Structures are given as C-alpha cells and as structure tokens.
C-alpha cells in the first residue's frame, strides 16, 4: 500500500488530495492498467488543481483552493459541491450529487446562469472540491447545450485545458462516459 502523501507547507489541499488519489490508483492493478485512469495517473504529478483553467473565453474551472484567485480576478463563482461540504466563498451554489435524478434540472440552471453571465461579459469560475468531476460536468453540459457541442467533444475540449477532468455525465443520466479522452 502506498504511503500517504506528506503535505509540504506550500502544497494546496486539493493538490495533496490529487496526489493521494494517484498513489491509491497506482497501488491497485485494477486501476493502474485501465486506460480510463491512465491519464489521471500520468498527469497528476504535474497539475495543480487550484489553477484557473480557462475552458472557453471567460469560463474557468478550478478547485476549492482556486476560489481566492478567482475572487481576486473578479470572477463570478459558482460552487457545485454539496451544501456544507466546503467552506469557501461563492456567488451561487447549485449542488450536484452523484447519480441524483434531479441533477439534470440543476445542470440546466447552471448552464442558463453561465450563459447569461458570459453574455453580460462577466468571467465565471465553476468549482468543486478538486475541479475534476462536478465542475467539469457542469461546464461540459453548458458547452453541450449552449454551444451546440456533443458531450464527447465538450469533454475532450475540457481535458485539453484541464487534464485531470473526469467524465461524470452518468451522474446526470446522460449517455455512458467516454473511457479514454486522450
């Protein structure tokens, strides 16, 4: 079993969590040999989840540790974590939950909000704990519905800009996830 990550003083909580997740995946042959997880294992050591990843003009994904930077840049912050999960600043919280049948309603609300803010020339940061699953799902859905992209295309586009992005469309009852986005 891999040793837990010892967090240096300058490491963000989300980065430590990402590295620990990578170590756990690498420690199990079921995951280490699965192409679905290979990208995460490969990119994790070099990626900082608190990065403000610009996905399309004015639309960013980040982790809980990137909220302060988004605030400093004047971005409208949408928190998609579960209520009470994180103690971070946000302008709007619209929670997404794994495999919740009401997620589709929340995703439509998020997409409308992002669309209106971008039309008003407001920069938007969508965040969850690591900027890896829920925030990615929200932005992919926005791109799918408001930018007329297929979900595969939207996820591939996001992965180019945020390589730790994880396809969780099944959480909203949308098609099966792509197995490898490389």
Coordinates of C-alpha atoms in Angstrom, one line a residue, residues 14-126:
X14 CA -6.5 19.8 -3.5
X15 CA -3.1 19.0 -4.8
X16 CA -2.3 16.8 -1.9
X17 CA -5.7 15.1 -2.4
X18 CA -4.9 14.6 -6.1
X19 CA -1.5 13.0 -5.4
X20 CA -3.0 10.7 -2.8
X21 CA -5.7 9.7 -5.3
X22 CA -3.0 8.9 -7.8
X23 CA -1.0 6.9 -5.3
X24 CA -4.1 4.9 -4.5
X25 CA -4.9 4.2 -8.1
X26 CA -1.3 3.2 -8.9
X27 CA -1.4 0.8 -5.9
X28 CA -4.2 -1.2 -7.4
X29 CA -3.6 -3.2 -10.6
X30 CA -7.3 -2.9 -11.5
X31 CA -6.8 0.9 -11.9
X32 CA -3.1 1.2 -13.0
X33 CA -3.8 -0.9 -16.1
X34 CA -7.1 0.7 -17.0
X35 CA -6.8 3.4 -19.8
X36 CA -9.7 5.2 -18.1
X37 CA -7.4 6.0 -15.2
X38 CA -4.1 6.1 -17.1
X39 CA -4.5 9.8 -18.0
X40 CA -5.1 10.8 -14.4
X41 CA -2.1 8.8 -13.1
X42 CA 0.1 10.3 -15.8
X43 CA -0.8 14.0 -15.4
X44 CA -1.4 14.2 -11.7
X45 CA 2.2 14.9 -10.6
X46 CA 2.4 17.9 -12.8
X47 CA -1.0 19.5 -12.4
X48 CA -2.1 22.0 -9.7
X49 CA -5.9 21.7 -9.2
X50 CA -6.1 25.3 -7.9
X51 CA -5.2 26.5 -11.4
X52 CA -7.8 28.6 -13.0
X53 CA -8.3 26.6 -16.2
X54 CA -9.9 28.7 -18.9
X55 CA -12.1 26.4 -20.9
X56 CA -13.7 28.9 -23.2
X57 CA -13.4 32.7 -23.2
X58 CA -14.3 33.8 -19.7
X59 CA -15.3 30.4 -18.3
X60 CA -13.0 28.7 -15.9
X61 CA -12.8 25.5 -13.8
X62 CA -10.9 25.4 -10.5
X63 CA -10.7 23.6 -7.2
X64 CA -11.7 24.9 -3.7
X65 CA -8.1 26.2 -3.5
X66 CA -8.6 28.3 -6.6
X67 CA -11.6 30.3 -5.3
X68 CA -9.4 33.1 -3.8
X69 CA -7.6 33.6 -7.1
X70 CA -11.0 33.7 -8.9
X71 CA -12.2 36.3 -6.4
X72 CA -9.1 38.4 -7.0
X73 CA -9.8 38.3 -10.7
X74 CA -13.4 39.4 -10.1
X75 CA -15.0 36.2 -11.5
X76 CA -18.5 35.2 -10.6
X77 CA -18.0 32.0 -8.6
X78 CA -20.4 29.0 -8.9
X79 CA -19.9 26.3 -6.3
X80 CA -21.3 22.9 -7.3
X81 CA -20.3 21.0 -4.2
X82 CA -22.8 19.6 -1.8
X83 CA -24.2 22.1 0.8
X84 CA -21.9 22.3 3.7
X85 CA -19.1 20.3 2.1
X86 CA -16.7 23.2 1.7
X87 CA -16.3 26.5 3.5
X88 CA -15.4 28.7 0.5
X89 CA -16.7 31.9 -0.9
X90 CA -19.2 31.7 -3.8
X91 CA -21.7 33.9 -5.6
X92 CA -24.1 31.0 -6.3
X93 CA -24.2 27.4 -5.1
X94 CA -26.0 24.8 -7.2
X95 CA -25.1 21.4 -5.8
X96 CA -24.6 18.4 -7.9
X97 CA -24.7 14.9 -6.4
X98 CA -23.5 11.6 -7.8
X99 CA -26.4 9.7 -9.6
X100 CA -29.1 12.1 -8.5
X101 CA -32.0 12.2 -10.9
X102 CA -32.6 15.9 -10.2
X103 CA -29.0 16.8 -11.4
X104 CA -30.3 17.5 -14.9
X105 CA -32.5 20.3 -13.5
X106 CA -29.5 21.8 -11.7
X107 CA -27.3 21.5 -14.8
X108 CA -29.9 23.4 -16.9
X109 CA -29.9 26.1 -14.2
X110 CA -26.1 26.3 -14.2
X111 CA -26.0 26.4 -18.0
X112 CA -28.5 29.3 -18.1
X113 CA -26.6 31.2 -15.4
X114 CA -23.3 30.8 -17.1
X115 CA -24.8 31.8 -20.4
X116 CA -26.3 35.0 -19.0
X117 CA -23.1 35.9 -17.2
X118 CA -20.9 35.4 -20.3
X119 CA -23.4 37.4 -22.4
X120 CA -23.0 40.2 -19.8
X121 CA -19.2 39.9 -20.2
X122 CA -18.7 38.5 -16.7
X123 CA -16.0 35.9 -16.2
X124 CA -17.2 32.8 -14.4
X125 CA -15.4 30.2 -12.3
X126 CA -17.1 26.9 -11.6

